[in-house]
GROMACS .gro file of C-alpha atoms in nm:
model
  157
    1UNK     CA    1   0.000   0.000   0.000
    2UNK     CA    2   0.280   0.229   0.095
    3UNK     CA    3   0.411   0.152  -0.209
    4UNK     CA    4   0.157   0.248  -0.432
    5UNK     CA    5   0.083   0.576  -0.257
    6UNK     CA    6   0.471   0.657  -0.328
    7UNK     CA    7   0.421   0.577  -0.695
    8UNK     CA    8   0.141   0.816  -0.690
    9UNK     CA    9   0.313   1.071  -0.528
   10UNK     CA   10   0.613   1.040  -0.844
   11UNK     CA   11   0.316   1.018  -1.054
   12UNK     CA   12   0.174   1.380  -0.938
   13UNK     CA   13   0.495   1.524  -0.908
   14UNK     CA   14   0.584   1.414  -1.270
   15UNK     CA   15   0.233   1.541  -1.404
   16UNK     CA   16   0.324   1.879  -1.235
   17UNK     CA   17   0.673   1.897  -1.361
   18UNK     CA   18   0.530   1.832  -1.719
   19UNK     CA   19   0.250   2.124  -1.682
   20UNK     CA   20   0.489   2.359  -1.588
   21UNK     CA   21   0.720   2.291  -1.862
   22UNK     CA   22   0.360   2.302  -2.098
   23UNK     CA   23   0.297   2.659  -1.913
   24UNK     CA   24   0.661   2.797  -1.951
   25UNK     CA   25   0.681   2.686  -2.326
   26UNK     CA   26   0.324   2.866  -2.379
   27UNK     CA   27   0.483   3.192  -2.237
   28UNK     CA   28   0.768   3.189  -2.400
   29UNK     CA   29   0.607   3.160  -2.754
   30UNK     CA   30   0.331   3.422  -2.667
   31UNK     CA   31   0.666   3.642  -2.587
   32UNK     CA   32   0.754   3.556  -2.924
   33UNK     CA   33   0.442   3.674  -3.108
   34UNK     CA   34   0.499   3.997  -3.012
   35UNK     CA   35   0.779   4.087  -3.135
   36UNK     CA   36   0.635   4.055  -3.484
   37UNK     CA   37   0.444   4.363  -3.375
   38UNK     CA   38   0.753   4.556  -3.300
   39UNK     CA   39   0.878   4.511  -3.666
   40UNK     CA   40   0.537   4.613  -3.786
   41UNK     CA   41   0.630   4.915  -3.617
   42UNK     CA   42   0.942   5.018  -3.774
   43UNK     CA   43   0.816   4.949  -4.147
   44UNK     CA   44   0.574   5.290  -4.068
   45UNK     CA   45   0.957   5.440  -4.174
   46UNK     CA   46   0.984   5.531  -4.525
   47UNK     CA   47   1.332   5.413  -4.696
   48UNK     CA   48   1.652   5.624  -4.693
   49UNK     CA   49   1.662   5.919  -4.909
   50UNK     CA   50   2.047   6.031  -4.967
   51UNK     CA   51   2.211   6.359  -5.070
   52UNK     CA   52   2.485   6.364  -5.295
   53UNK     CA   53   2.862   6.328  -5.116
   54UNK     CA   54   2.994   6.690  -5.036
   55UNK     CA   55   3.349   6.683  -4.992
   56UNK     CA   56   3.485   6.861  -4.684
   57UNK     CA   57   3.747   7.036  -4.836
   58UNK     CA   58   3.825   7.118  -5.199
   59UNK     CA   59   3.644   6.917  -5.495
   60UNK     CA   60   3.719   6.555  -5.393
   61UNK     CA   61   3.816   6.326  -5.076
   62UNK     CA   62   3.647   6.284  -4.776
   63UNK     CA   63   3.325   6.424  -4.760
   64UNK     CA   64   2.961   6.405  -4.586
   65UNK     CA   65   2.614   6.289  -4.731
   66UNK     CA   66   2.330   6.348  -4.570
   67UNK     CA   67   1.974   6.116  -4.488
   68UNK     CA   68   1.623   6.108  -4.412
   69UNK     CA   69   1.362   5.910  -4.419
   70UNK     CA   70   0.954   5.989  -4.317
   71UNK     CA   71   0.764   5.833  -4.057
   72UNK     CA   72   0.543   5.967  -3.761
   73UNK     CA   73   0.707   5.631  -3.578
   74UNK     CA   74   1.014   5.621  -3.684
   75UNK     CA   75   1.301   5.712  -3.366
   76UNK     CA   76   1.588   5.853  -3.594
   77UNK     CA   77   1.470   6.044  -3.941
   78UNK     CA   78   1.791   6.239  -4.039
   79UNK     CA   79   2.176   6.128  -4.021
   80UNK     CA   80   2.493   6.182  -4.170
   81UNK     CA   81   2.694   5.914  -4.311
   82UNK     CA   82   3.068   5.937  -4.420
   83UNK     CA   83   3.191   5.904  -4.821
   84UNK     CA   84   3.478   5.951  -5.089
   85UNK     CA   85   3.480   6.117  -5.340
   86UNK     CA   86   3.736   6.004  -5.626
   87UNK     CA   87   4.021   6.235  -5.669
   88UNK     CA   88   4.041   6.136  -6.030
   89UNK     CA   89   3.876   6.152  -6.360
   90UNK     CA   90   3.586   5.917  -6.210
   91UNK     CA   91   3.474   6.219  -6.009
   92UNK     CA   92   3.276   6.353  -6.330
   93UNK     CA   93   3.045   6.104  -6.293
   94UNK     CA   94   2.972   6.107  -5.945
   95UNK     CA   95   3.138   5.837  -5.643
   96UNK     CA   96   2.773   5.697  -5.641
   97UNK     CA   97   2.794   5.586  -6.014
   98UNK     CA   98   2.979   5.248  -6.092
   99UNK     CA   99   3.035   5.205  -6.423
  100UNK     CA  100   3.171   4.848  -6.612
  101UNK     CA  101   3.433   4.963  -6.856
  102UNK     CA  102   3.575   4.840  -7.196
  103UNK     CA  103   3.887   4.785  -7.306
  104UNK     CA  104   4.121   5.131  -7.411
  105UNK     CA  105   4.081   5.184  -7.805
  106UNK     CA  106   4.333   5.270  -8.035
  107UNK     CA  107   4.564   5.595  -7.966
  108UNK     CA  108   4.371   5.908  -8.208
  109UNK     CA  109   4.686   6.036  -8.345
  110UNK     CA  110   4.527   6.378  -8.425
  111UNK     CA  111   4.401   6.385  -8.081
  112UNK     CA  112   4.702   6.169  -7.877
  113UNK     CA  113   4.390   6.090  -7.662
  114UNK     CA  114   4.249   5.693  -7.629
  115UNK     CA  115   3.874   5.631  -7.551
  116UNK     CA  116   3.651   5.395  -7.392
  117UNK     CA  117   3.280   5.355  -7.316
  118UNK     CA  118   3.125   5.251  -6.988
  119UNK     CA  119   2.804   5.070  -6.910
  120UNK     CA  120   2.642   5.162  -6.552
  121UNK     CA  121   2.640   4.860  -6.372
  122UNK     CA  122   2.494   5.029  -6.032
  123UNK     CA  123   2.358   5.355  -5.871
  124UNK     CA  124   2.425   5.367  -5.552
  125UNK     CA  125   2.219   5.574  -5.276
  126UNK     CA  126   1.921   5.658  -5.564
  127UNK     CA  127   2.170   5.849  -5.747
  128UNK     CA  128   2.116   6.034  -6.079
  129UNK     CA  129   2.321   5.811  -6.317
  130UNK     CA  130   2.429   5.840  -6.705
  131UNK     CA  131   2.298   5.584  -6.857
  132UNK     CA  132   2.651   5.525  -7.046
  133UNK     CA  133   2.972   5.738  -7.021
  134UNK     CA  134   3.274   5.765  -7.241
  135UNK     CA  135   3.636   5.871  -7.124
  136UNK     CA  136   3.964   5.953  -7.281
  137UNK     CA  137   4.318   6.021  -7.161
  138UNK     CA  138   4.663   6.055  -7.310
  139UNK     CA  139   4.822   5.765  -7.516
  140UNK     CA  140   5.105   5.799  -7.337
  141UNK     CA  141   5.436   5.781  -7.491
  142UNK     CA  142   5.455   5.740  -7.846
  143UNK     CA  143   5.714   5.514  -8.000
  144UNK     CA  144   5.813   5.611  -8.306
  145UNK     CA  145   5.968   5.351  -8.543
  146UNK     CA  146   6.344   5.272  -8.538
  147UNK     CA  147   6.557   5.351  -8.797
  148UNK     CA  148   6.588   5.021  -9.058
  149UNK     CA  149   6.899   4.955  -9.248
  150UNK     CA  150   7.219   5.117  -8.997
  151UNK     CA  151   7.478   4.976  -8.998
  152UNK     CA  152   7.759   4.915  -8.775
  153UNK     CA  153   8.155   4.966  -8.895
  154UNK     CA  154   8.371   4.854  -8.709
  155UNK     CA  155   8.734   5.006  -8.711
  156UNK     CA  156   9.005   4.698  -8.826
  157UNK     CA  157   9.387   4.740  -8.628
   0.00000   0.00000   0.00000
């Protein structure tokens, strides 16, 4: 008899042990369903509207863009974000342009300038991109043909 009244007693204890595991699991995912709600939240904020890069000093380097964004919600709607501009002949067509290139052409002798086109391959922060772009810049040095025909004389003793 004593026996069967400890079995019980495991029996209750183990039923009680299993209920509050049932309970904690139950809280735990109705903590989960709410943060759902919190996301909901943050999509009231409209998507990031960037200036151009100003440089801070000069025409090129490290400069400043600034950010905002609309939203009644939303905790942060302006910021200020760190950029490059190049110091180079890409700086025509914006930092925020990338362009894939082609090869150099031939050297324009009238010109001593070599071209080639570019494709834009991305805009970055809703920039204002050409389409397609073309750039030259010097051949570089221009090797004019050697002499044919000299000949070396040596000097007999």
């Amino acid at each position: 008899m004593q026996q069967q009244q400890q079995h019980r007693r495991m029996f209750t204890a183990a039923l009680l042990a299993l209920v509050f595991i049932l309970a904690a699991v139950s809280t735990t995912e109705a903590g989960k369903k709410e943060k759902p709600e919190k996301k909901a939240k943050k999509s009231d904020c409209g998507e990031w509207q960037w200036s151009v890069c100003v440089p801070t000093s000069g025409d090129c380097g490290l400069g400043t863009r600034e950010g905002t964004r609309t939203g009644a919600e939303c905790k942060q709607t302006t910021k200020t974000q760190k950029c490059k501009i190049p110091c180079n002949w890409k700086k025509q067509f914006g930092a925020e342009c990338k362009y894939q290139f082609q090869a150099w052409g031939e050297c324009d002798l009238n010109t001593a300038l070599k071209t080639r086109t570019g494709n834009l391959k991305r805009a970055l922060h809703n920039a204002d991109c050409q389409k397609t772009v073309t750039i030259s810049k010097p051949c570089g040095k221009l090797t004019k043909p050697k002499p044919q025909g000299k000949f070396c004389l040596l000097k007999a003793a």
